[in-house]
Coordinates of C-alpha atoms and ligand atoms in Angstrom, one line a residue:
M212 CA 54.5 70.1 109.4
P213 CA 55.1 73.6 108.1
F214 CA 58.1 75.7 109.2
H215 CA 56.0 78.4 110.8
S216 CA 54.5 76.0 113.4
L217 CA 57.9 75.6 114.9
G218 CA 57.7 79.1 116.3
L219 CA 60.0 80.7 113.8
D220 CA 59.8 84.3 112.7
P221 CA 58.1 84.9 109.3
S222 CA 61.3 86.4 108.0
L223 CA 63.2 83.2 108.6
V224 CA 60.4 81.1 107.2
R225 CA 60.5 83.3 104.1
A226 CA 64.2 82.8 103.7
A227 CA 64.0 79.1 104.2
T228 CA 61.2 78.9 101.6
E229 CA 63.3 80.9 99.1
K230 CA 66.0 78.3 99.6
G231 CA 63.6 75.6 98.6
Y232 CA 63.0 74.3 102.1
L233 CA 59.3 73.7 102.0
A234 CA 59.0 71.6 105.2
P235 CA 61.4 71.0 108.0
T236 CA 63.5 67.9 108.0
A237 CA 63.3 65.4 111.0
I238 CA 66.1 67.0 112.9
Q239 CA 64.8 70.5 112.3
V240 CA 61.4 69.5 113.8
E241 CA 63.0 68.3 117.0
A242 CA 65.9 70.7 117.3
I243 CA 64.4 74.1 116.5
P244 CA 61.9 74.4 119.4
A245 CA 64.5 73.0 121.9
I246 CA 67.2 75.5 120.7
L247 CA 64.7 78.4 120.8
Q248 CA 64.1 77.5 124.5
G249 CA 67.8 77.7 125.2
R250 CA 68.3 74.0 125.8
D251 CA 71.6 72.2 125.3
L252 CA 71.4 69.7 122.4
L253 CA 73.1 66.5 121.4
G254 CA 72.5 65.9 117.7
A255 CA 73.3 62.5 116.2
A256 CA 73.2 63.5 112.6
R257 CA 75.3 63.4 109.6
T258 CA 75.7 66.0 106.9
G259 CA 72.6 65.8 104.7
S260 CA 70.1 65.7 107.6
G261 CA 69.5 69.5 107.4
K262 CA 71.5 70.1 110.7
T263 CA 72.9 73.4 109.6
A264 CA 69.5 75.0 109.3
A265 CA 68.4 73.1 112.4
F266 CA 70.8 75.2 114.5
S267 CA 71.0 78.3 112.3
L268 CA 67.3 79.2 112.2
P269 CA 66.6 79.2 116.0
L270 CA 69.9 80.9 116.8
L271 CA 69.3 83.7 114.2
Q272 CA 65.8 84.1 115.7
R273 CA 67.2 84.5 119.2
L274 CA 69.8 87.1 118.1
A275 CA 67.2 89.1 116.2
A276 CA 64.8 89.0 119.2
A277 CA 67.6 90.3 121.4
G278 CA 67.7 93.4 119.2
R279 CA 70.6 95.5 118.0
Q280 CA 73.6 95.6 120.3
A281 CA 76.0 98.5 120.5
P282 CA 78.8 97.7 120.3
R283 CA 78.3 94.4 118.6
R284 CA 79.4 91.5 120.7
L285 CA 80.1 88.0 119.6
Q286 CA 77.2 85.8 120.8
V287 CA 77.3 82.6 118.8
L288 CA 80.4 80.6 118.1
V289 CA 80.2 77.7 115.5
L290 CA 83.3 75.5 115.4
V291 CA 83.7 73.3 112.3
P292 CA 86.4 71.0 111.2
T293 CA 87.2 72.2 107.6
R294 CA 87.4 75.3 105.6
E295 CA 84.8 74.1 103.2
L296 CA 82.3 73.5 105.9
A297 CA 83.1 76.9 107.5
A298 CA 82.3 78.6 104.1
Q299 CA 79.2 76.5 103.6
V300 CA 77.8 77.1 107.1
G301 CA 78.5 80.8 106.8
E302 CA 76.9 81.1 103.4
S303 CA 73.8 79.1 104.6
M304 CA 73.4 81.3 107.7
R305 CA 73.8 84.5 105.7
S306 CA 71.1 83.5 103.3
L307 CA 68.7 82.4 106.1
A308 CA 69.4 85.8 107.9
Q309 CA 68.7 88.0 104.9
H310 CA 65.2 89.0 105.7
L311 CA 65.6 89.5 109.4
P312 CA 64.3 92.8 110.7
V313 CA 67.6 93.3 112.7
P314 CA 70.7 92.8 110.6
V315 CA 72.9 90.0 112.0
R316 CA 76.6 90.0 111.2
I317 CA 78.2 86.6 110.4
A318 CA 81.9 86.2 110.2
V319 CA 83.7 83.2 108.7
A320 CA 87.3 82.3 109.3
F321 CA 89.4 79.3 108.3
G322 CA 93.1 78.6 107.8
G323 CA 95.0 78.2 104.5
V324 CA 94.3 81.8 103.4
S325 CA 95.7 85.1 104.6
I326 CA 94.4 86.2 108.0
N327 CA 94.3 89.9 107.2
P328 CA 90.9 90.0 105.4
Q329 CA 89.4 87.9 108.2
M330 CA 90.7 90.4 110.7
M331 CA 89.4 93.3 108.7
A332 CA 86.0 91.7 108.5
L333 CA 85.9 91.5 112.3
R334 CA 86.3 95.3 112.7
G335 CA 83.1 96.6 114.0
G336 CA 82.3 93.2 115.5
A337 CA 80.3 90.2 114.5
D338 CA 77.3 88.5 116.1
I339 CA 78.1 85.0 114.9
M340 CA 81.5 83.5 114.1
V341 CA 81.9 80.3 112.1
A342 CA 85.5 79.1 112.3
T343 CA 87.9 76.3 112.3
P344 CA 89.6 76.0 115.7
G345 CA 93.2 76.7 114.6
R346 CA 92.3 80.0 112.8
L347 CA 90.0 81.1 115.6
L348 CA 93.0 80.8 118.0
D349 CA 95.1 82.8 115.6
L350 CA 92.5 85.5 115.5
L351 CA 92.3 85.5 119.3
D352 CA 96.1 85.8 119.5
H353 CA 95.8 88.8 117.2
R354 CA 93.1 90.2 119.5
A355 CA 90.8 90.4 116.6
L356 CA 87.9 89.2 118.7
R357 CA 86.9 88.2 122.2
L358 CA 84.9 85.2 123.4
S359 CA 83.7 86.6 126.7
S360 CA 80.1 87.3 125.6
V361 CA 79.5 84.1 123.7
S362 CA 76.2 82.7 124.8
T363 CA 75.9 79.7 122.5
L364 CA 78.6 77.3 121.3
V365 CA 77.9 75.0 118.4
L366 CA 80.3 72.1 117.6
D367 CA 79.5 70.9 114.1
E368 CA 80.8 67.5 112.9
A369 CA 82.4 67.1 116.3
D370 CA 83.8 63.6 115.4
R371 CA 85.6 65.2 112.5
L372 CA 87.1 67.9 114.7
F373 CA 88.7 65.1 116.7
D374 CA 89.7 63.1 113.7
L375 CA 91.5 66.1 112.3
G376 CA 93.4 66.5 115.6
F377 CA 91.7 69.6 116.9
A378 CA 91.1 68.2 120.4
E379 CA 93.8 70.4 122.0
E380 CA 92.7 73.6 120.2
L381 CA 89.1 72.8 121.3
G382 CA 90.3 72.6 124.9
R383 CA 92.0 75.9 124.7
I384 CA 88.9 77.6 123.2
L385 CA 86.5 76.0 125.7
A386 CA 88.6 77.5 128.5
L387 CA 88.1 81.0 127.1
L388 CA 84.3 80.8 126.8
P389 CA 82.0 82.0 129.6
E390 CA 80.8 79.1 131.8
R391 CA 77.2 79.8 131.4
R392 CA 76.2 79.2 127.9
Q393 CA 74.1 77.0 125.6
N394 CA 76.0 74.1 124.0
L395 CA 74.9 72.3 120.8
L396 CA 76.9 69.3 119.7
F397 CA 76.4 67.6 116.4
S398 CA 78.2 64.5 115.4
A399 CA 77.7 61.6 112.9
T400 CA 79.5 59.1 115.1
F401 CA 80.1 58.8 118.8
P402 CA 83.4 57.3 119.6
P403 CA 84.5 57.4 123.3
A404 CA 86.2 60.8 122.9
I405 CA 83.0 62.4 121.6
Q406 CA 80.9 60.7 124.3
S407 CA 83.1 62.1 127.1
L408 CA 83.1 65.5 125.5
A409 CA 79.3 65.5 125.3
E410 CA 79.2 64.5 129.0
R411 CA 81.5 67.3 130.0
L412 CA 80.0 69.9 127.8
L413 CA 76.2 69.4 127.8
R414 CA 73.8 70.1 130.6
D415 CA 70.6 68.1 130.5
P416 CA 70.7 68.0 126.7
V417 CA 67.8 67.3 124.4
R418 CA 68.9 64.3 122.3
V419 CA 68.0 64.3 118.7
E420 CA 68.9 61.3 116.6
V421 CA 68.5 61.1 112.9
E422 CA 70.4 58.4 111.2
G423 CA 70.1 59.0 107.5
E424 CA 66.6 59.7 106.2
P425 CA 63.4 60.8 107.9
A426 CA 61.6 57.9 109.6
G427 CA 59.2 55.9 107.4
E428 CA 60.9 56.6 104.1
P429 CA 63.1 54.1 102.4
P430 CA 66.8 55.0 102.5
A431 CA 67.5 57.5 99.8
I432 CA 71.0 56.1 99.0
Q433 CA 71.2 53.1 96.8
Q434 CA 74.4 51.2 97.5
R435 CA 76.1 49.2 94.8
A436 CA 79.3 47.2 94.6
I437 CA 80.8 46.4 91.3
E438 CA 83.5 43.8 91.0
V439 CA 86.3 44.9 88.7
D440 CA 90.1 44.3 88.4
A441 CA 92.0 47.2 90.0
G442 CA 93.8 48.0 86.8
R443 CA 90.6 48.5 84.9
R444 CA 88.8 50.8 87.3
T445 CA 89.4 54.0 85.3
Q446 CA 88.1 52.4 82.1
L447 CA 85.0 51.2 83.9
L448 CA 84.5 54.6 85.5
R449 CA 84.8 56.3 82.1
Q450 CA 82.2 53.9 80.7
L451 CA 79.8 54.4 83.6
V452 CA 80.2 58.2 83.5
K453 CA 79.6 58.3 79.8
G454 CA 76.9 55.6 79.6
S455 CA 74.8 56.0 82.7
G456 CA 73.7 59.5 82.3
W457 CA 75.4 60.5 85.6
T458 CA 75.4 64.3 85.6
R459 CA 77.5 65.0 88.7
V460 CA 79.8 62.5 90.1
L461 CA 82.1 62.6 93.2
V462 CA 84.8 60.0 92.9
F463 CA 86.9 59.1 96.0
V464 CA 90.5 58.0 95.7
A465 CA 93.1 57.2 98.4
T466 CA 95.8 59.7 97.5
K467 CA 96.4 63.1 95.9
H468 CA 98.4 61.4 93.2
G469 CA 95.5 59.1 92.5
A470 CA 93.2 62.1 92.2
E471 CA 95.4 63.7 89.6
V472 CA 95.9 60.6 87.6
V473 CA 92.2 59.5 87.5
A474 CA 91.0 63.1 86.7
D475 CA 93.7 63.4 84.0
K476 CA 92.7 60.1 82.3
L477 CA 89.0 61.0 82.4
R478 CA 89.8 64.4 80.8
R479 CA 91.8 62.7 78.1
A480 CA 88.7 60.6 77.4
G481 CA 86.6 63.8 77.0
V482 CA 85.0 63.9 80.4
E483 CA 85.1 67.3 82.3
A484 CA 86.9 66.1 85.4
E485 CA 89.0 67.9 88.1
P486 CA 91.1 66.6 91.0
F487 CA 90.3 67.9 94.5
H488 CA 92.8 67.5 97.2
G489 CA 94.7 69.3 100.0
V490 CA 97.7 70.3 97.9
L491 CA 95.6 72.5 95.6
S492 CA 95.4 76.2 96.6
Q493 CA 92.3 77.4 98.3
G494 CA 91.5 79.5 95.3
K495 CA 91.7 76.4 93.0
R496 CA 89.5 74.4 95.4
T497 CA 86.9 77.1 95.5
Q498 CA 86.9 77.3 91.7
V499 CA 86.5 73.5 91.3
L500 CA 83.6 73.5 93.7
A501 CA 81.9 76.4 92.0
D502 CA 82.4 74.7 88.6
F503 CA 81.1 71.5 90.0
K504 CA 78.0 73.2 91.4
A505 CA 77.4 75.0 88.1
S506 CA 77.8 71.8 86.2
R507 CA 80.8 73.0 84.3
V508 CA 82.7 70.1 85.8
Q509 CA 81.0 66.7 85.6
V510 CA 83.4 64.6 87.8
V511 CA 85.4 65.7 90.8
V512 CA 88.0 63.2 91.9
A513 CA 88.7 63.8 95.6
T514 CA 90.6 62.5 98.6
D515 CA 88.7 62.0 101.8
L516 CA 90.3 64.8 103.7
A517 CA 89.6 67.4 100.9
A518 CA 86.1 66.2 100.3
R519 CA 85.0 66.4 103.9
G520 CA 82.1 68.8 104.3
I521 CA 81.6 69.3 100.5
D522 CA 77.9 70.2 100.3
V523 CA 76.7 70.0 96.8
A524 CA 72.9 70.0 96.5
Q525 CA 71.9 67.4 93.9
L526 CA 74.9 65.1 94.0
P527 CA 73.4 62.0 92.5
V528 CA 76.4 59.7 92.4
V529 CA 79.4 58.9 94.7
V530 CA 82.0 56.4 93.5
N531 CA 84.4 54.7 95.8
Y532 CA 87.2 54.2 93.3
D533 CA 89.5 53.3 96.1
L534 CA 87.6 51.9 99.1
P535 CA 87.7 54.0 102.2
R536 CA 90.0 53.0 105.0
S537 CA 87.3 52.6 107.6
A538 CA 83.6 51.9 107.9
V539 CA 83.1 55.4 109.4
D540 CA 84.7 57.0 106.3
Y541 CA 82.4 54.8 104.1
V542 CA 79.4 56.4 105.9
H543 CA 80.8 59.9 105.5
R544 CA 81.5 59.3 101.8
I545 CA 78.2 57.9 100.8
G546 CA 76.5 60.6 102.9
R547 CA 77.6 63.1 100.3
T548 CA 74.8 61.9 98.1
G549 CA 71.1 61.4 98.8
R550 CA 70.7 64.6 100.8
A551 CA 67.5 66.0 102.2
G552 CA 65.3 63.3 100.8
E553 CA 66.8 63.2 97.3
T554 CA 67.9 59.9 95.9
G555 CA 71.5 59.0 95.4
V556 CA 73.7 56.2 94.3
A557 CA 76.9 55.1 96.0
V558 CA 79.0 52.8 93.9
S559 CA 82.0 50.9 95.3
F560 CA 84.6 49.3 93.0
V561 CA 85.7 46.0 94.6
S562 CA 88.7 44.1 93.3
A563 CA 90.1 40.8 94.3
D564 CA 92.5 42.3 96.8
S565 CA 90.0 44.7 98.3
E566 CA 87.1 42.3 98.6
A567 CA 88.0 41.3 102.2
H568 CA 88.2 44.9 103.2
F569 CA 84.8 45.7 101.7
R570 CA 83.4 42.7 103.6
L571 CA 84.7 44.2 106.8
I572 CA 83.1 47.5 106.0
E573 CA 79.8 45.8 105.3
K574 CA 80.1 43.8 108.6
R575 CA 80.8 47.0 110.6
Q576 CA 77.8 48.7 109.1
G577 CA 75.5 45.7 109.1
L578 CA 75.2 45.9 105.4
N579 CA 75.0 43.3 102.6
V580 CA 75.6 45.0 99.3
P581 CA 75.1 42.6 96.4
R582 CA 78.1 42.3 94.0
E583 CA 77.5 43.2 90.4
R584 CA 79.6 42.8 87.3
V585 CA 79.6 45.0 84.2
A586 CA 79.8 43.2 80.8
G587 CA 83.3 43.6 79.4
F588 CA 84.8 44.3 82.8
E589 CA 84.4 40.9 84.5
P590 CA 87.3 40.5 86.9
V591 CA 89.9 37.9 86.1
E592 CA 92.3 38.4 89.0
A593 CA 92.2 36.0 91.9
P594 CA 92.3 37.2 95.5
P595 CA 95.9 37.3 96.9
P596 CA 96.9 34.3 99.0
A597 CA 96.4 34.7 102.8
P598 CA 99.7 35.8 104.4
A599 CA 101.7 33.0 105.9
G600 CA 100.9 32.3 109.5
E601 CA 97.5 33.9 109.2
P602 CA 95.4 31.4 107.4
G603 CA 91.9 32.7 106.5
T604 CA 92.0 35.9 108.5
G605 CA 90.0 37.4 105.6
G606 CA 89.6 40.7 107.5
I607 CA 91.7 43.6 106.3
K608 CA 93.9 42.4 103.5
G609 CA 92.9 45.2 101.3
K610 CA 93.9 47.8 103.9
R611 CA 96.8 50.0 102.9
P612 CA 99.6 50.0 105.4
S613 CA 99.3 52.7 108.1
K614 CA 102.2 54.9 109.0
K615 CA 102.8 52.6 111.9
D616 CA 102.8 49.6 109.6
K617 CA 105.3 51.2 107.3
L618 CA 107.6 52.2 110.2
R619 CA 107.4 48.7 111.5
A620 CA 108.2 47.3 108.1
L621 CA 111.2 49.6 107.8
Q622 CA 112.4 48.8 111.3
A623 CA 112.1 45.1 110.6
G624 CA 114.3 45.7 107.5
A625 CA 111.6 44.4 105.3
G626 CA 112.6 46.8 102.5
T627 CA 110.7 49.7 101.1
P628 CA 107.1 49.8 102.1
K629 CA 104.5 49.7 99.3
P630 CA 104.4 53.3 98.0
E631 CA 101.1 55.2 98.2
R632 CA 99.3 55.3 94.9
Ligands
LIG210 P1 73.1 69.8 106.1 O1 72.8 68.5 106.8 O2 72.9 71.0 106.9 O3 74.4 69.7 105.4 O4 72.0 70.0 104.9 C1 71.9 69.2 103.8 C2 71.3 69.8 102.6 O5 69.9 69.8 102.8 C3 71.7 71.2 102.2 O6 71.9 71.2 100.8 C4 70.5 72.0 102.6 O7 70.5 73.1 101.8 C5 69.4 71.1 102.5 N1 68.2 71.4 103.4 C6 68.3 71.7 104.7 N2 67.1 71.8 105.3 C7 66.2 71.5 104.3 C8 64.8 71.4 104.2 N3 64.0 71.7 105.3 N4 64.2 71.1 103.0 C9 65.0 70.8 102.0 N5 66.3 70.9 102.0 C10 66.9 71.2 103.1

């Protein structure tokens, strides 16, 4: 089905085509007409489904159709969990809006950088605001904008907004919005908090569900699990990066320190690698992402939090150097590859002491990923013995201790908890 048959303005179809979007994705086919009609929408979709354009195109069209407003009033508010996602959504909306007959002004705001330029950018008003909740509240405190004329609210990656502790900020923002408005909620997962938010927020919503790839096509992400001893993972990674022809690799590790160490070792082996984590300045993070996109950097070694929302077109390989803590994180990580119909590979390193944890992830996701071994890296370590009193629990032995676990260990006088890597 071509884009123009969805009722979109030719100027938007042209912009989409110039971005290389030749046909709408599954979520776009369903969501665009519903949003154009002003309906509320519940989108079960992960990053990679094309959800940004699914809400941007119809909202831009409705703004353009409403014509030029004087003074400019904020009409669309898009809330996102991370600065990276805010920047990406803003960028994507601007490029889709570029040929509209009526200019649409899109403001982007996120924390971690000075608020002043963001306040300056709001002088003269904006039609669309893409923001993280905390910074939006700061801007409201500074009276840099008002929400009283917002007619559409978009919650993007709503589950992440909650994971990152934005529930309270969200409540405060919702209280400032006009009651009558269109609400669009996108989320990859639907834990109880998101279900109840959806029930409170949405009126007779159109439900759009796209889990992974468009129906009928085989899953675009090939999942692999390689058995390797924990101490040899960096060497194996180096060999795979150098020997497999992987052009652009996103490697996930559990800690900032791990990101630094692994990137450093790869660099010393002659691989262009950079760490990517929350302690780096915003400027450095932007630079690493730009270098990654421009292929000046081959491997980015990231923590989950920093990597959230990274949208790099053509990201063929994701490596779980450290396994994710939860099955949900696993889905988010591997969702970084295989976007919009492209094929991707997600490789997980599984060692003797993380095997049980990987089995748990597989069970939660209904997966069965065959174990592979790479010649020269066959594991020799045996799985750790089951803890006394818990014979054969087999479940979460590979799990790192949570904050609560560590506190309990300390309180029980069990000595220093295992330090984070
Ligand atoms: P999103 O789910 O919004 O993060 O989009 C995932 C990726 O798909 C982005 O890199 C988009 O640029 C790309 N994309 C979105 N819509 C289409 C489309 N109709 N055809 C091809 N690529 C698309």
